[in-house]
Coordinates of C-alpha atoms in Angstrom, one line a residue:
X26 CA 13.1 -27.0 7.2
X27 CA 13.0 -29.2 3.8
X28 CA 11.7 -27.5 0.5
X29 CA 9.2 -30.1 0.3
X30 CA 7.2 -29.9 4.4
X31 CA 4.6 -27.0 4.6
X32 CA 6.9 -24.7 6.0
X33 CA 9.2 -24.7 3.3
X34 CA 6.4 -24.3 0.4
X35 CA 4.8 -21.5 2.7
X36 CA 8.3 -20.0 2.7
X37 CA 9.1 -20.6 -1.0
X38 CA 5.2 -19.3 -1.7
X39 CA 5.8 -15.7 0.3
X40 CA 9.3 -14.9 -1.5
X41 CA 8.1 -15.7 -4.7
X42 CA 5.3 -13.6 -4.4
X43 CA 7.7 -10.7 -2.2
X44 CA 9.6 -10.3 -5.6
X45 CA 6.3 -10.6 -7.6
X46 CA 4.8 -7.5 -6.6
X47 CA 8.5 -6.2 -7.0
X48 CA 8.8 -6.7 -10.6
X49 CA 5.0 -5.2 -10.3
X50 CA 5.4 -2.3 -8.6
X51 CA 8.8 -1.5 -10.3
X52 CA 7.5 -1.8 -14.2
X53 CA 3.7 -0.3 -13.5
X54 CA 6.0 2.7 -11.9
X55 CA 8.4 3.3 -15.0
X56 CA 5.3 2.3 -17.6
X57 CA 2.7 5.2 -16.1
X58 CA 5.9 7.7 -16.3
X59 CA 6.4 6.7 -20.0
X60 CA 2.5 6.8 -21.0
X61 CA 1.4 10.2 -19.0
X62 CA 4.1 12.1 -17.4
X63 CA 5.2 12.8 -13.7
X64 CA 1.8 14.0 -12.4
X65 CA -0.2 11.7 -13.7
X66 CA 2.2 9.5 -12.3
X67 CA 1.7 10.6 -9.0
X68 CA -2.0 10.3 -9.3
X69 CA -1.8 6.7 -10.1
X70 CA 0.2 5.9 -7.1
X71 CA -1.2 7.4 -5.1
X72 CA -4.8 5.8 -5.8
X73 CA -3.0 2.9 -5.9
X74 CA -3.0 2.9 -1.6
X75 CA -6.6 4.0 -1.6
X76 CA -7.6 -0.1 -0.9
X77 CA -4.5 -0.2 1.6
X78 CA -6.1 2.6 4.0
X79 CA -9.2 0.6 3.2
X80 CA -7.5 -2.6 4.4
X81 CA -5.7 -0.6 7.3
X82 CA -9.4 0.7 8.8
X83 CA -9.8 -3.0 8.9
X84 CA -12.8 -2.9 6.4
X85 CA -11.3 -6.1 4.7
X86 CA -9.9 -7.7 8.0
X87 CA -13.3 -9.7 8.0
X88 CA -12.0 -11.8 5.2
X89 CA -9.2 -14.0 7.1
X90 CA -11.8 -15.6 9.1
X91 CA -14.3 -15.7 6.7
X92 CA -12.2 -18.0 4.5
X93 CA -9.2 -20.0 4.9
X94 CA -6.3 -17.5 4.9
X95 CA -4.1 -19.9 2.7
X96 CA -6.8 -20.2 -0.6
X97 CA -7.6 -16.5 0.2
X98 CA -3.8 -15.4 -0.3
X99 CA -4.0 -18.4 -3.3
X100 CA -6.6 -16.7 -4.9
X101 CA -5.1 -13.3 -4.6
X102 CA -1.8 -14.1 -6.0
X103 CA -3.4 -15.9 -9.3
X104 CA -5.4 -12.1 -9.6
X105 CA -1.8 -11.0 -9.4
X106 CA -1.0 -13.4 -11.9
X107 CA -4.0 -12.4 -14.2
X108 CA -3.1 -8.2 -13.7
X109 CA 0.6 -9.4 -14.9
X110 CA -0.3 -11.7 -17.6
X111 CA -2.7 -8.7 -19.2
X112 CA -0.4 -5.7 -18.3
X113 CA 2.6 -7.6 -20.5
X114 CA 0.2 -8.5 -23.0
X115 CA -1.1 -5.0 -23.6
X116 CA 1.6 -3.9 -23.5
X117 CA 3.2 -6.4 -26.0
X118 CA 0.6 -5.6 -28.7
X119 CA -0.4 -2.1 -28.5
X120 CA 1.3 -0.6 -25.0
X121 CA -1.1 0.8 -22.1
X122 CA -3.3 3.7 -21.6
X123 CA -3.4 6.1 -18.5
X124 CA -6.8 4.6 -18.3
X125 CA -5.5 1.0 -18.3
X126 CA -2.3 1.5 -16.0
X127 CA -4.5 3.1 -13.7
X128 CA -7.1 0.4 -13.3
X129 CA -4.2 -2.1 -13.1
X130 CA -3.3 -0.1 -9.9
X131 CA -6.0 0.4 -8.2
X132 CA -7.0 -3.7 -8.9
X133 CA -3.3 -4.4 -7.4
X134 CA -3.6 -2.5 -4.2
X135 CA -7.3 -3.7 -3.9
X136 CA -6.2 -7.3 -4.3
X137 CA -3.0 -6.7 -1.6
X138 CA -5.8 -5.3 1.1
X139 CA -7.8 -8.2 0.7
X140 CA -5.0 -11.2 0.9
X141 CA -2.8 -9.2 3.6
X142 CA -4.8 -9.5 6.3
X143 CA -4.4 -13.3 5.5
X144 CA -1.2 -13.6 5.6
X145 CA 0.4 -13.6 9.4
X146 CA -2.8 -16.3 9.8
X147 CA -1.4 -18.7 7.7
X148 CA 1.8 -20.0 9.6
X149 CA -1.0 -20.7 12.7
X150 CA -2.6 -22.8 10.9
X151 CA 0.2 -24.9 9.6
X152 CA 2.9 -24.8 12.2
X153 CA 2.9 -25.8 15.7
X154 CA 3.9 -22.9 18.8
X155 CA 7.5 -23.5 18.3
X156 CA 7.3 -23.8 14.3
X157 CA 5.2 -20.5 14.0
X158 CA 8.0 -18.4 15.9
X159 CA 10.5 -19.8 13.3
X160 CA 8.4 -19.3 10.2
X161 CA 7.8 -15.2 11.9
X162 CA 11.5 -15.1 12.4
X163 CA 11.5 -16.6 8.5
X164 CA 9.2 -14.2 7.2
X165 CA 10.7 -11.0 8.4
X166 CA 14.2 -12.0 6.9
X167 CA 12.7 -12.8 3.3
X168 CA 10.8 -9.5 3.9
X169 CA 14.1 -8.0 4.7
X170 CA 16.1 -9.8 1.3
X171 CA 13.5 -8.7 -1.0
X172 CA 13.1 -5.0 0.1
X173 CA 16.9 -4.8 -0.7
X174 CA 17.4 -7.1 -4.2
X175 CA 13.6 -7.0 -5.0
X176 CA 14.0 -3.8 -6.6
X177 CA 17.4 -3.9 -8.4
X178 CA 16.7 -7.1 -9.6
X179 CA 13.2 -5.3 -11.3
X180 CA 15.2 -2.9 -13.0
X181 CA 17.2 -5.5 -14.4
X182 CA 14.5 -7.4 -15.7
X183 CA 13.2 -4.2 -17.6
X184 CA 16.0 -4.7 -19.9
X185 CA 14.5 -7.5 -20.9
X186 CA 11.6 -5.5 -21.8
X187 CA 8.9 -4.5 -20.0
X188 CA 6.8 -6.5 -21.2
X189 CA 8.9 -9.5 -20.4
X190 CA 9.2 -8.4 -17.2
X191 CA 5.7 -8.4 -16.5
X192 CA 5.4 -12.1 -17.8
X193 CA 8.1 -12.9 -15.4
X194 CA 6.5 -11.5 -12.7
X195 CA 2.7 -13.2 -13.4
X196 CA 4.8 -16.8 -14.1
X197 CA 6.3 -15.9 -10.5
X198 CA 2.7 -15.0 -9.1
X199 CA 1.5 -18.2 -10.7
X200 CA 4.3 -21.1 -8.4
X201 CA 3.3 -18.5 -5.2
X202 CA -0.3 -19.4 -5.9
X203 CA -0.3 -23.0 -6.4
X204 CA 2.4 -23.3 -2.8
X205 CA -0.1 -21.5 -1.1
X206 CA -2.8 -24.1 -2.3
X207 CA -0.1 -27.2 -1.2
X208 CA -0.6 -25.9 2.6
X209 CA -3.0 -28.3 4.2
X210 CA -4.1 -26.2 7.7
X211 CA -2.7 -28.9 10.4
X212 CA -6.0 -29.7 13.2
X213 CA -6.3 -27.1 15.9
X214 CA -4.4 -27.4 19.1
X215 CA -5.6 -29.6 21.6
X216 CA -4.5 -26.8 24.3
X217 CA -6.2 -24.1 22.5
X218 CA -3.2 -22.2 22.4
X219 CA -3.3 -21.3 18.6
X220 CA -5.9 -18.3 18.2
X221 CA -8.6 -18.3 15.8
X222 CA -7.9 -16.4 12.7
X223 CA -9.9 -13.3 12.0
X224 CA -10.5 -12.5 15.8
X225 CA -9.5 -10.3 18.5
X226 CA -7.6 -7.3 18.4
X227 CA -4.1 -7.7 16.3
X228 CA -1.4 -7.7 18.6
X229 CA 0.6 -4.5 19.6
X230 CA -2.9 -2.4 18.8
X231 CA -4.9 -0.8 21.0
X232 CA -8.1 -2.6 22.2
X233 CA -11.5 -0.9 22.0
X234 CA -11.6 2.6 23.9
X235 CA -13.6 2.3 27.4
X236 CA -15.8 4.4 29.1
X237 CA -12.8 6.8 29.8
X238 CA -11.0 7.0 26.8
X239 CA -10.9 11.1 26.2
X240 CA -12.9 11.8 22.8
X241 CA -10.4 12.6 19.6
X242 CA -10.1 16.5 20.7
X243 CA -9.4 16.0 24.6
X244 CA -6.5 13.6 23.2
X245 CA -5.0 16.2 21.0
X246 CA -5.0 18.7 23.5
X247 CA -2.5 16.9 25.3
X248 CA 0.7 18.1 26.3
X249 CA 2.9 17.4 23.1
X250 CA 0.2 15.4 21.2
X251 CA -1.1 17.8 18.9
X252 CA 2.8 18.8 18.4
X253 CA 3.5 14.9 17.8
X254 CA 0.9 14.5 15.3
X255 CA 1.7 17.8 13.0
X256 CA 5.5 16.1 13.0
X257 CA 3.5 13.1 11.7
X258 CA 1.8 14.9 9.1
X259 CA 4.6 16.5 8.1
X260 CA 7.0 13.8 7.7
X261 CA 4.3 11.7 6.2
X262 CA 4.2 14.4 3.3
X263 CA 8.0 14.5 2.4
X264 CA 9.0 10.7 2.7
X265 CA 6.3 8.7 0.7
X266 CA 6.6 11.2 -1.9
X267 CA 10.2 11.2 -2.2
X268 CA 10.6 7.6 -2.3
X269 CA 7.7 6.4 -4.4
X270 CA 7.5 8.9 -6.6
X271 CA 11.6 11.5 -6.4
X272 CA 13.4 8.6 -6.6
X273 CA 11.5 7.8 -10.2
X274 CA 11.2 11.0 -11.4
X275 CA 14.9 11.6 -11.1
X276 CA 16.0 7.9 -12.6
X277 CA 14.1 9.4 -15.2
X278 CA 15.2 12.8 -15.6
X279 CA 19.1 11.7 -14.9
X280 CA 19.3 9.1 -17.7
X281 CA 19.3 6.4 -14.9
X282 CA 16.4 4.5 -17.1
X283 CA 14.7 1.8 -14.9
X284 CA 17.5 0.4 -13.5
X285 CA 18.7 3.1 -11.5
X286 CA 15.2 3.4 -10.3
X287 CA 15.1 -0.4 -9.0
X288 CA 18.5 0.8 -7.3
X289 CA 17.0 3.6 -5.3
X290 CA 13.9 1.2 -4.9
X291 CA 16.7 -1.1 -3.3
X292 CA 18.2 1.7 -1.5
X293 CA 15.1 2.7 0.3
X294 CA 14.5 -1.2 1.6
X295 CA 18.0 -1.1 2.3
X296 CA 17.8 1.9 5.1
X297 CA 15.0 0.6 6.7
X298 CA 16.0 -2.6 7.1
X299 CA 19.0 -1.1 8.7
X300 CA 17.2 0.7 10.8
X301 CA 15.6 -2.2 12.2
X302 CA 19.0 -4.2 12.3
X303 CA 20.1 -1.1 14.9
X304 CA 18.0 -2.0 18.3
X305 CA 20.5 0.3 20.4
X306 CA 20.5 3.1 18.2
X307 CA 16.3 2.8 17.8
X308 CA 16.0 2.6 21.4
X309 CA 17.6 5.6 22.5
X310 CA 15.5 7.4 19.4
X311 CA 12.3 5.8 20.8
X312 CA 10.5 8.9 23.1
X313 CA 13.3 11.0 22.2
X314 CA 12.3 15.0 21.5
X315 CA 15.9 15.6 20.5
X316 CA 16.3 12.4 18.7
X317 CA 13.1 13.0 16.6
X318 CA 14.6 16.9 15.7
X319 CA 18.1 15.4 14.7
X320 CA 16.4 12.5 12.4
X321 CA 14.4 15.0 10.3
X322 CA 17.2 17.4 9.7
X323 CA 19.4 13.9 9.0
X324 CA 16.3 13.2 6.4
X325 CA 16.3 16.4 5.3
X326 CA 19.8 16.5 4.1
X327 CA 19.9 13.1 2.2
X328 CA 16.6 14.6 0.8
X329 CA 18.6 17.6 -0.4
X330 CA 21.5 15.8 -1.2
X331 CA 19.7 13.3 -3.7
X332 CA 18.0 15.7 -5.4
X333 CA 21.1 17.5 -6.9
X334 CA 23.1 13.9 -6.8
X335 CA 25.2 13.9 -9.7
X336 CA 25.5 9.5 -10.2
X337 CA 23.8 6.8 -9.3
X338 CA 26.2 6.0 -6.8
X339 CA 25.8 8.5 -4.8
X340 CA 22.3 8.9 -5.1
X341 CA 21.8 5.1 -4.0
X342 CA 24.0 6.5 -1.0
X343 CA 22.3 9.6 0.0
X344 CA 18.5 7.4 -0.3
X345 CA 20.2 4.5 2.2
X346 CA 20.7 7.5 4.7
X347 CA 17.5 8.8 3.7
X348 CA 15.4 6.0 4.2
X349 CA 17.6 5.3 7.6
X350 CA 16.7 8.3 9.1
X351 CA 13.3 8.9 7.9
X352 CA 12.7 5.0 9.5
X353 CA 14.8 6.7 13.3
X354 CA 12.3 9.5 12.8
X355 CA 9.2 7.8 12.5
X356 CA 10.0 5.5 15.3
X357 CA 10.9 8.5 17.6
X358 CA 7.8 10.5 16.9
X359 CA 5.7 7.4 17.8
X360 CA 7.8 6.9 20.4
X361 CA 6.4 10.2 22.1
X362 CA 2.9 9.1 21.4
X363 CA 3.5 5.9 23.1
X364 CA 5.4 7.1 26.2
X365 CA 2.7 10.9 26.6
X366 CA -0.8 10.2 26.9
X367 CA -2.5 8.0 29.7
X368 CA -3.3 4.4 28.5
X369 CA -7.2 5.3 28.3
X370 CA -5.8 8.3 25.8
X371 CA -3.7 5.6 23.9
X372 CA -6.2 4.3 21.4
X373 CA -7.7 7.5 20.7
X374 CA -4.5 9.2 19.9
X375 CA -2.9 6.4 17.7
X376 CA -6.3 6.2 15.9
X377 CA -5.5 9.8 15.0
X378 CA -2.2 9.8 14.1
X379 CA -2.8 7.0 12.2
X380 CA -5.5 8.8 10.2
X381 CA -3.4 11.1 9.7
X382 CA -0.9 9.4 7.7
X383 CA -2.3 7.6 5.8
X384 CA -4.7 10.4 4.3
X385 CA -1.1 12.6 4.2
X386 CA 0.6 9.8 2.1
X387 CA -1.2 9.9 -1.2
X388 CA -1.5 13.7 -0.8
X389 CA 2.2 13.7 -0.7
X390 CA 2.5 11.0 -3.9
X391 CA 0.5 14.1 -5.7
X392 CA 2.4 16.9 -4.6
X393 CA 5.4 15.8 -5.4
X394 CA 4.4 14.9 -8.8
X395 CA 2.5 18.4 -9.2
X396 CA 5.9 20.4 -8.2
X397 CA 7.9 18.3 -10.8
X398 CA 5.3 19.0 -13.4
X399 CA 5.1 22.9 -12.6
X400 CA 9.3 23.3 -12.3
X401 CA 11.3 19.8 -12.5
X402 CA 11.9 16.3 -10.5
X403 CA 14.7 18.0 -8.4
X404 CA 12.7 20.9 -6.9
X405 CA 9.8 18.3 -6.3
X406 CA 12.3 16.7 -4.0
X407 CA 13.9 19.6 -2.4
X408 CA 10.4 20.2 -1.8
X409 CA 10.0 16.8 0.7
X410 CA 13.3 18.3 2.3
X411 CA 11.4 21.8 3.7
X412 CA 8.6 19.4 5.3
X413 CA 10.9 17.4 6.7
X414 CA 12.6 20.5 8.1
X415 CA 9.3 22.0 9.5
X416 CA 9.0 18.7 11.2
X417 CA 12.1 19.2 12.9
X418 CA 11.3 22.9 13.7
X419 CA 7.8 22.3 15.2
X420 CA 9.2 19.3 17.3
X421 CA 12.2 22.6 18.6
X422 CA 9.5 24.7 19.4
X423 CA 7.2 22.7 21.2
X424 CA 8.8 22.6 24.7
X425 CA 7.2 19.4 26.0
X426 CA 8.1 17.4 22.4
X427 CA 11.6 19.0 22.7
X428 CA 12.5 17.8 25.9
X429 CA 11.2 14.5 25.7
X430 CA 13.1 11.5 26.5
X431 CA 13.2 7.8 25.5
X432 CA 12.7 5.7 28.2
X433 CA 15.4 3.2 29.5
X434 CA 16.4 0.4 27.4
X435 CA 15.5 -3.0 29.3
X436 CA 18.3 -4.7 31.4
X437 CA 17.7 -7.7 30.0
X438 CA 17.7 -9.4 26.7
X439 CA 14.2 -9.7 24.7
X440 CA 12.6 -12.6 25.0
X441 CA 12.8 -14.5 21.6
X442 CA 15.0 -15.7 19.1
X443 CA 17.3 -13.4 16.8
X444 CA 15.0 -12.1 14.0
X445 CA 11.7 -12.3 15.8
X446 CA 9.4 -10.0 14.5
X447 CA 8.2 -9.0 17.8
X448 CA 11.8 -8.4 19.1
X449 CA 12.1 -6.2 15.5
X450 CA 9.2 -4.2 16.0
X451 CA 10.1 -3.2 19.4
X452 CA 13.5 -2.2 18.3
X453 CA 11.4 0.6 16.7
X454 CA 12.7 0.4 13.5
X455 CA 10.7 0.3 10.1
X456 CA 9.9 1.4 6.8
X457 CA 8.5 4.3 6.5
X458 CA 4.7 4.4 5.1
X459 CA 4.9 5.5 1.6
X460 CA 7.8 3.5 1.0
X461 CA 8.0 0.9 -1.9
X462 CA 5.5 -1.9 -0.6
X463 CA 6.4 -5.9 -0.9
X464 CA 2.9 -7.0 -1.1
X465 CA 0.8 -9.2 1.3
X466 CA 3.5 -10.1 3.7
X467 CA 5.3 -6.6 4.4
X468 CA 4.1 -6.9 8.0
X469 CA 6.7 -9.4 8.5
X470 CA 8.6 -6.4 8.9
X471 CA 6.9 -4.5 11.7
X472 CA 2.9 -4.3 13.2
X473 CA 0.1 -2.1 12.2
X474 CA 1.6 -2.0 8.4
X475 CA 4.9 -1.3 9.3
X476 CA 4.5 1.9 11.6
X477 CA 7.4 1.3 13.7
X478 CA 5.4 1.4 16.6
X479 CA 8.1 0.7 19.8
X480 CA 6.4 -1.9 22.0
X481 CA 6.3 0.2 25.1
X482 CA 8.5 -2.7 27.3
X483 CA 6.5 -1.6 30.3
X484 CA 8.4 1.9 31.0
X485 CA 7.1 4.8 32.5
X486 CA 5.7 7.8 30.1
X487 CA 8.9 9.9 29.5
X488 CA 6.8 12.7 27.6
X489 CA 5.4 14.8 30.2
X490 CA 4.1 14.0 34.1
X491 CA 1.7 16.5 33.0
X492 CA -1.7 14.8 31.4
X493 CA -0.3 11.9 32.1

């Protein structure tokens, strides 16, 4: 693949924009702390994924086939650009407001849930078959480099200034934009193999419910479902909080200035992409009662042990087992879902649980920032810790969730070559919602926005013969 053919600029186009919204994400993080104080902090973040649960109820899905995915992702890294260039130059001459930082991040996330949607359309339309399975496999390993290096290098570039960093980050926005506007969309396949972008369902989701799909409180009342879906909630309310919002509060409140927060940043990207580097370990998580109870006490303890770490070095250490286990747990909670409820129950079920989380993120982006206001960053995150160990305690108690197994691993190798995202999303490993976001191409890492839903490799449900 040379720099110069459309695969290449597509590839050059989606890391320079990956460590873009790094270099975004990292500085509007550490400026909002500066300017208004942990709570307020919170707040902005959190309404900063507002337009991401907007994009994930597929409100802006529309768009990809409206327009051609390439000029729309074009278009959205030059408002990138734009938010940058003004964020550096406000900050340059008179610094930012509350009012301004939080505008900038509610204008950021809106742009990301316009232009994601976009982006797994583009390789279709510039790639043949066999060149769109190496630009996937492409994409989720530039997904995976910049989750790790993405933030370090941030923090790094904060030295500079923050100010400077910004303009580094909008020059960076500004090459992804014009690469995206160098793809030419090849003619459509003569076969008609190449799907239309924009329509029907996204794979690994569940289709429209039939006639007998179970209404939202028949699924719940499912053996193990309702069970399932408060160990959702409650994970979903200690991890997004203590990585998007502990780890800055304690950079902060340990000296670690920006840098060590682009460390931790780096940490987090660094666990979950382990966890999806580990398809053995993931597999015998996937469906596993026991394996979803040992995760959240695992999470739990980093949790614990971060929020009293004494150095950077072990802090970056405890959030790579954080973020490792909080990824296993995840994938072993939806691993019940997926293995429990009859397929008619499916949709209904994941629609809920889906719901859920992403309503319990923000929430948790504000209580963390609440507690750290009312007593101090490291209770805030001791905080996450107890949720993640009522998790754990709800999934003990609830007899069917407890004794719930994973289902076999297949005897066979996955069809596909080594880094295929479909072979990575069904090794159930993936970043944890709430975690520090790498823009309009962060599915690369998994489906659905990086739920870690296994792929359900035709087994048996392991939950529970009952309901089934």
């Amino acid at each position: 693949m040379s720099a110069s053919s459309p695969a290449g600029r597509w590839s050059s186009a989606t890391l320079a924009s990956l460590l873009g919204v790094q270099v975004f994400q990292v500085v509007l993080a550490w400026s909002v702390l500066t300017v208004a104080g942990p709570l307020a902090t919170a707040v902005v973040l959190a309404l900063g994924t507002l337009p991401r649960i907007a994009m994930m109820s597929g409100l802006t899905a529309g768009l990809a086939g409206r327009f051609a995915a390439h000029r729309l992702l074009a278009v959205g890294e030059l408002g990138r650009a734009a938010l940058a260039l003004a964020a550096a130059g406000a900050l340059a001459v008179s610094g930012l407001d509350f009012t301004g930082l939080l505008l900038a991040s509610l204008l950021f996330g809106l742009v990301e849930a316009i232009t994601e949607p976009a982006a797994g359309s583009v390789p279709a339309l510039i790639a043949d078959a066999a060149g769109r399975q190496r630009m996937e496999a492409l994409r989720t390993t530039l997904f995976r480099v910049t989750v790790v290096v993405g933030g370090p290098l941030a923090g790094l570039g904060a030295l500079l200034g923050l100010s400077t960093a910004l303009i580094v980050g909008g020059l960076v926005f500004l090459v992804s934009a014009a690469l995206f506007l160098s793809l030419r969309p090849r003619p459509s396949d003569a076969d008609g193999t190449a799907p239309a972008a924009g329509h029907g369902p996204a794979a690994g989701m569940p289709g429209p419910p039939g006639a007998d799909a179970p209404k939202a409180g028949e699924a719940l009342a499912l053996p193990g479902v309702r069970a399932a879906l408060i160990c959702t909630v409650l994970i979903e309310l200690g991890c997004p909080g203590a990585f998007g919002v502990g780890t800055l509060l304690l950079a902060d409140d340990r000296g670690w200035g920006a840098v060590g927060f682009g460390v931790l940043v780096g940490a987090v990207g660094l666990g979950t992409v382990l966890a999806a580097l580990a398809p053995g370990f993931a597999r015998r998580l996937r469906g596993s009662g026991s394996g979803l109870i040992l995760a959240c006490v695992l999470t739990a303890a980093a949790m614990a042990g971060l929020a009293f770490s004494p150095n950077l070095p072990l802090a970056a250490v405890l959030t790579v087992v954080m973020a490792l286990a909080a990824a296993a747990a995840s994938a072993a909670t939806l691993g019940v879902l997926f293995s429990g409820p009859r397929p008619e129950a499916l949709g209904m079920v994941m629609g809920v649980v889906m719901a859920a989380g992403a309503l319990a993120a923000p929430l948790s982006y504000v209580l963390v920032g609440l507690v750290a206001r009312l007593a101090n960053p490291r209770a805030a995150v001791a905080a996450c810790a107890v949720a993640l160990l009522a998790a754990a305690l709800v999934a003990l108690t609830d007899r069917t969730l407890r004794t719930a197994t994973a289902p076999e691993p297949p005897t066979g190798p996955r069809a596909g070559p080594p880094g295929d995202p479909a072979a990575d999303a069904s090794a159930g490993g993936a970043p944890v919602a709430g975690a520090p976001h790498a823009g309009p191409h962060a599915d690369a890492e998994a489906p659905a926005d990086a739920t870690g839903e296994p792929s359900g490799d035709g087994q048996p449900g392991h939950l529970s013969a009952k309901g089934a």
